[in-house]
XYZ file of C-alpha atoms in Angstrom:
377
model
C 0.000 0.000 0.000
C 1.060 3.623 -0.425
C 1.994 5.458 2.728
C 1.363 9.204 3.204
C 3.626 10.740 5.798
C 1.112 13.274 7.081
C 0.500 12.304 10.674
C -0.201 8.747 11.648
C -2.974 8.007 9.183
C -2.366 5.788 6.168
C -5.299 7.280 4.131
C -4.940 10.272 1.736
C -6.226 13.617 3.028
C -9.716 14.723 1.857
C -9.874 17.234 -1.045
C -10.365 20.900 -0.108
C -13.982 22.137 -0.147
C -15.100 23.985 -3.327
C -15.202 27.809 -3.192
C -18.602 29.305 -2.369
C -20.628 30.525 -5.383
C -20.783 34.299 -5.992
C -23.853 36.048 -4.561
C -26.674 36.647 -7.061
C -27.043 40.151 -8.483
C -29.948 42.282 -7.339
C -32.851 42.571 -9.831
C -32.319 45.530 -12.116
C -28.835 46.195 -10.778
C -25.534 46.022 -12.648
C -24.193 42.617 -13.674
C -21.380 41.052 -11.704
C -17.905 41.916 -12.804
C -16.951 40.155 -16.017
C -14.601 37.202 -15.756
C -11.901 35.992 -18.085
C -10.693 32.444 -18.603
C -7.460 33.368 -20.316
C -4.242 32.267 -18.683
C -5.687 29.130 -17.090
C -7.654 30.757 -14.252
C -10.597 33.011 -13.556
C -10.115 36.554 -12.367
C -12.452 39.464 -11.916
C -12.258 42.192 -14.540
C -12.196 45.797 -13.357
C -12.363 47.364 -16.827
C -15.240 49.597 -17.972
C -16.255 50.827 -21.412
C -17.259 54.523 -21.518
C -19.186 55.493 -24.658
C -20.965 58.502 -26.188
C -18.125 60.898 -25.337
C -17.637 64.288 -26.964
C -14.497 64.712 -29.109
C -12.830 67.079 -26.609
C -13.086 64.702 -23.627
C -9.567 63.544 -22.747
C -7.878 61.216 -20.261
C -7.309 63.950 -17.691
C -10.982 64.837 -17.419
C -12.024 61.178 -17.193
C -9.435 60.566 -14.462
C -10.869 63.397 -12.338
C -14.397 62.017 -12.736
C -13.813 58.287 -12.192
C -11.018 58.503 -9.642
C -13.568 59.960 -7.220
C -15.191 56.506 -7.039
C -11.984 54.557 -6.423
C -8.311 54.387 -7.385
C -7.974 54.239 -11.168
C -5.195 52.113 -12.647
C -5.272 53.477 -16.204
C -7.448 55.327 -18.721
C -7.288 55.218 -22.511
C -9.332 57.337 -24.930
C -9.465 55.549 -28.290
C -8.371 57.793 -31.158
C -8.019 57.684 -34.929
C -4.602 56.387 -35.898
C -4.029 59.151 -38.460
C -5.841 62.259 -37.214
C -5.610 61.406 -33.485
C -9.196 62.585 -33.127
C -11.249 60.902 -30.411
C -13.527 58.091 -31.575
C -16.034 58.892 -28.825
C -15.280 56.066 -26.392
C -12.701 55.131 -23.775
C -11.690 52.415 -21.304
C -11.281 52.976 -17.557
C -9.384 50.309 -15.594
C -9.705 50.156 -11.796
C -7.424 48.348 -9.390
C -10.273 46.230 -8.037
C -13.618 45.066 -9.386
C -15.661 46.510 -6.493
C -14.747 50.071 -7.505
C -15.589 49.331 -11.138
C -18.978 47.931 -10.135
C -19.641 50.980 -7.978
C -18.756 53.318 -10.863
C -21.050 51.432 -13.225
C -23.899 51.589 -10.729
C -23.551 55.252 -9.752
C -22.143 57.015 -12.828
C -23.924 55.435 -15.789
C -25.573 58.142 -17.966
C -23.738 60.916 -16.069
C -23.303 64.146 -18.026
C -19.738 64.765 -19.185
C -19.436 68.222 -20.734
C -23.179 68.334 -21.345
C -23.607 64.861 -22.881
C -24.680 61.715 -21.022
C -22.065 58.981 -21.156
C -22.886 55.287 -21.509
C -21.023 52.814 -19.273
C -20.875 49.035 -19.493
C -18.487 46.224 -18.677
C -15.592 45.947 -21.099
C -16.080 42.683 -22.979
C -12.821 41.795 -24.720
C -14.167 38.573 -26.196
C -15.895 39.582 -29.474
C -17.691 36.235 -29.736
C -19.926 37.243 -26.814
C -21.028 40.399 -28.602
C -21.556 38.645 -31.930
C -23.352 35.606 -30.596
C -26.649 37.469 -30.295
C -27.467 35.835 -26.946
C -29.861 38.072 -25.026
C -29.854 40.801 -27.676
C -33.228 42.369 -28.513
C -34.357 45.021 -30.994
C -36.790 47.799 -30.020
C -38.474 50.018 -32.625
C -41.194 52.659 -32.889
C -39.750 54.610 -29.954
C -40.705 58.175 -29.180
C -38.056 60.660 -30.312
C -37.566 62.012 -26.786
C -36.591 58.633 -25.294
C -32.845 58.492 -24.604
C -30.449 55.782 -23.438
C -31.247 56.251 -19.751
C -35.021 56.000 -20.220
C -34.595 52.871 -22.342
C -32.314 51.369 -19.680
C -34.705 52.207 -16.836
C -37.610 50.611 -18.715
C -35.879 47.351 -19.657
C -33.695 46.856 -16.561
C -36.756 45.553 -14.693
C -36.432 42.213 -16.493
C -32.774 41.349 -15.965
C -29.158 42.469 -15.977
C -28.316 44.614 -19.019
C -24.882 44.416 -20.606
C -25.450 47.306 -23.004
C -28.307 49.562 -24.043
C -28.421 52.149 -26.807
C -30.892 54.314 -28.745
C -29.653 54.845 -32.311
C -29.345 58.559 -33.175
C -28.566 60.523 -36.312
C -24.875 61.449 -36.435
C -25.485 64.959 -37.766
C -28.573 66.106 -35.855
C -28.235 63.919 -32.756
C -31.964 63.116 -32.880
C -33.281 59.615 -32.200
C -34.072 57.437 -35.208
C -36.859 55.721 -33.264
C -35.188 52.381 -32.584
C -32.557 50.869 -30.313
C -30.942 47.751 -28.873
C -30.884 46.153 -25.427
C -28.360 43.387 -24.715
C -29.240 41.227 -21.709
C -26.940 38.894 -19.851
C -29.189 35.886 -20.553
C -31.718 34.778 -23.138
C -34.275 34.257 -20.361
C -34.206 37.946 -19.451
C -34.548 38.910 -23.117
C -37.518 36.571 -23.606
C -39.165 37.977 -20.486
C -38.765 41.548 -21.756
C -40.214 40.628 -25.155
C -43.197 38.912 -23.554
C -43.998 41.841 -21.247
C -43.183 44.868 -23.431
C -43.942 43.909 -27.036
C -46.982 45.914 -28.134
C -47.048 47.992 -24.929
C -47.203 51.796 -24.788
C -43.981 53.569 -23.841
C -44.444 57.315 -23.469
C -47.748 57.090 -25.342
C -46.438 55.135 -28.330
C -46.810 51.408 -29.020
C -43.393 49.780 -29.366
C -42.349 46.558 -31.051
C -39.831 44.346 -29.249
C -38.233 41.205 -30.671
C -35.031 39.199 -30.786
C -32.307 40.849 -32.831
C -31.342 38.904 -35.966
C -28.318 39.885 -38.010
C -28.933 40.742 -41.645
C -26.720 37.941 -42.952
C -28.551 35.319 -40.874
C -32.131 36.319 -41.646
C -34.282 33.597 -43.263
C -34.896 35.511 -46.497
C -31.252 36.435 -47.055
C -30.738 33.722 -49.693
C -34.214 33.850 -51.245
C -34.893 37.516 -52.155
C -36.027 38.239 -55.720
C -37.087 41.917 -55.632
C -34.686 44.601 -56.923
C -34.817 48.361 -56.363
C -33.691 50.697 -59.156
C -33.019 54.422 -59.244
C -31.532 56.904 -61.742
C -33.758 55.338 -64.411
C -33.792 57.554 -67.559
C -37.050 59.499 -67.609
C -37.931 58.414 -71.142
C -37.899 54.738 -70.213
C -41.190 52.966 -69.706
C -41.870 49.594 -68.124
C -41.498 47.815 -71.466
C -38.010 49.262 -71.957
C -37.064 48.363 -68.396
C -38.251 44.798 -68.887
C -36.283 44.600 -72.134
C -33.036 45.588 -70.380
C -33.420 43.042 -67.559
C -34.975 40.056 -69.358
C -31.563 38.548 -70.240
C -30.981 37.756 -66.556
C -34.040 35.566 -66.064
C -37.821 35.379 -65.965
C -39.431 38.549 -64.567
C -42.558 38.362 -62.444
C -43.385 42.092 -62.407
C -41.965 45.500 -63.370
C -42.972 48.835 -61.891
C -41.781 52.427 -62.410
C -42.969 54.966 -59.829
C -45.001 57.730 -61.468
C -45.929 61.190 -60.253
C -45.114 64.864 -60.732
C -41.410 65.688 -60.814
C -40.186 68.763 -58.998
C -38.583 71.374 -61.237
C -35.782 73.374 -59.659
C -34.887 76.731 -61.309
C -31.387 77.017 -62.644
C -29.094 79.530 -60.990
C -28.143 82.505 -63.207
C -24.472 83.212 -63.619
C -23.444 86.774 -62.730
C -20.413 87.993 -64.700
C -18.461 90.762 -62.998
C -16.197 92.823 -65.299
C -13.431 94.678 -63.532
C -11.977 97.797 -65.154
C -8.425 98.884 -64.821
C -7.756 102.093 -62.929
C -6.440 103.955 -66.004
C -9.434 103.012 -68.133
C -11.872 104.006 -65.398
C -10.348 107.495 -64.950
C -10.176 108.045 -68.700
C -13.780 107.005 -69.075
C -14.881 109.468 -66.391
C -12.996 112.352 -68.096
C -14.489 111.537 -71.503
C -17.990 111.406 -70.024
C -17.543 114.746 -68.266
C -16.214 116.512 -71.401
C -19.042 115.057 -73.492
C -21.632 116.407 -71.044
C -20.052 119.902 -71.112
C -19.974 119.947 -74.919
C -23.590 118.845 -75.133
C -24.654 121.635 -72.760
C -22.854 124.359 -74.760
C -24.327 123.158 -78.044
C -27.811 123.163 -76.570
C -27.522 126.764 -75.363
C -26.080 128.056 -78.662
C -28.421 126.255 -81.032
C -31.572 126.775 -79.007
C -34.127 128.592 -81.236
C -35.857 131.749 -79.972
C -39.309 130.382 -80.415
C -39.894 126.746 -80.579
C -43.309 125.514 -81.541
C -44.272 122.217 -80.217
C -44.457 119.729 -83.017
C -47.526 117.692 -83.371
C -46.964 114.305 -82.030
C -47.577 111.637 -84.565
C -49.246 108.602 -83.274
C -46.595 106.028 -82.821
C -47.130 102.810 -84.577
C -47.231 100.186 -82.006
C -46.121 96.888 -83.251
C -47.419 94.406 -80.829
C -45.693 91.094 -80.849
C -47.948 88.184 -80.229
C -47.546 87.173 -76.592
C -46.145 83.714 -76.044
C -48.837 81.426 -74.862
C -47.991 79.906 -71.475
C -47.332 76.239 -71.587
C -50.104 74.300 -70.051
C -48.953 72.054 -67.252
C -49.732 68.481 -68.040
C -51.565 66.559 -65.389
C -50.348 63.255 -66.756
C -48.050 61.364 -64.380
C -44.338 61.329 -65.192
C -41.582 58.886 -64.373
C -39.883 59.707 -61.062
C -36.739 57.846 -62.034
C -37.000 54.866 -59.691
C -38.860 51.567 -59.605
C -38.798 47.841 -58.854
C -38.233 44.588 -60.724
C -39.310 41.285 -59.200
C -37.692 38.152 -60.634
C -39.022 34.632 -60.354
C -35.719 33.192 -59.100
C -33.188 34.538 -56.619
C -30.232 33.743 -58.892
C -31.650 36.007 -61.622
C -32.042 38.911 -59.193
C -28.524 38.484 -57.815
C -27.050 38.381 -61.318
C -28.975 41.511 -62.339
C -27.623 43.411 -59.329
C -24.073 42.255 -60.048
C -24.055 43.200 -63.749
C -26.434 46.173 -63.986
C -25.486 48.202 -60.920
C -23.555 51.390 -61.895
C -24.017 50.649 -65.607
C -24.214 53.898 -67.613
C -26.946 54.681 -70.148
C -27.279 57.633 -72.525
C -30.272 59.887 -71.935
C -31.502 63.437 -72.496
C -32.345 65.888 -69.721
C -33.435 69.510 -70.287
C -32.568 69.142 -73.954
C -28.966 68.138 -73.250
C -27.441 64.737 -73.906
C -25.947 63.123 -70.820
C -25.243 59.746 -69.226
C -26.694 58.305 -66.017
C -25.356 55.464 -63.907
C -28.185 53.095 -63.035
C -28.401 51.944 -59.409
C -29.627 48.375 -58.870
C -29.798 46.779 -55.442
C -31.844 44.496 -53.246
C -35.202 46.006 -52.283
C -35.302 46.452 -48.518
C -38.577 45.988 -46.657
């Protein structure tokens, strides 16, 4: 038998007890600190992602703000490699996970230079973000709903990893839809069940699981093509003729209506005179006026009888008759073609997109590049 020289016993010592499980997170609160399995062991992450930052927010300002919660190990504002302009997000690393969790809980959606920041756990594994687990899509939102209101509404159903309302880059206004990424699929399903079709700020919203465009069921079966920059003189028969070589066509449609006519800008030509010519012209004009005055005084007759005015012959040109605006619908330059088979539609997009055709606009010959793409619902 094998002997273990640990005391007088000949039996091996019992294995150490397993570590206690982490305490569950409070409902609606921040998720527990993210863990990493790299390097052979688990360790708590104390790294936060800070998004929606203004371009002039730098590391110094972020250090002053986040160091008030706990000692900060490092801060990095991500910048463009060429221009060094801020990309609008940064990473804040704390020495311990408790301070990072406290910052996430207390400082999320805090105003930094007049704009609310968005904080979430830094997830360095891209497969978690791309997996789609717990990710839902929310649309038909009121324009005044921001990230914080969306978070407050959906945090009732589980821990949220990230939450964002999509806004226009130029105006900053909401586009009416957003995304909520839960920690688990169960929380996402619960939110969909409770909030889909409900009123949020007086508007009925639609909530569903987010599906990437390349994994949607109809990605490999679409047959409808959208076209624009169609020459105005083309009709549906001409359009069908151009696309029939790619396969059988189910339907062709060109949108008709009244085109808007924009007036052309007039060119203003400014002629600059040289200084010498301008002075000479002024002198000649002045001398001509003096000579005309002297001649008038000398040649003025003593008595001048008013001559009888002869009736002037008025030659009236026939006024141009205004062109009557036609009420017939005109081509608006865009339309749709629906093929019978997906392969025909894909081939048409590949070969006809950006193809140039000769046309006539405003009496001038020109060329237009036809746009052909998949019709989006």
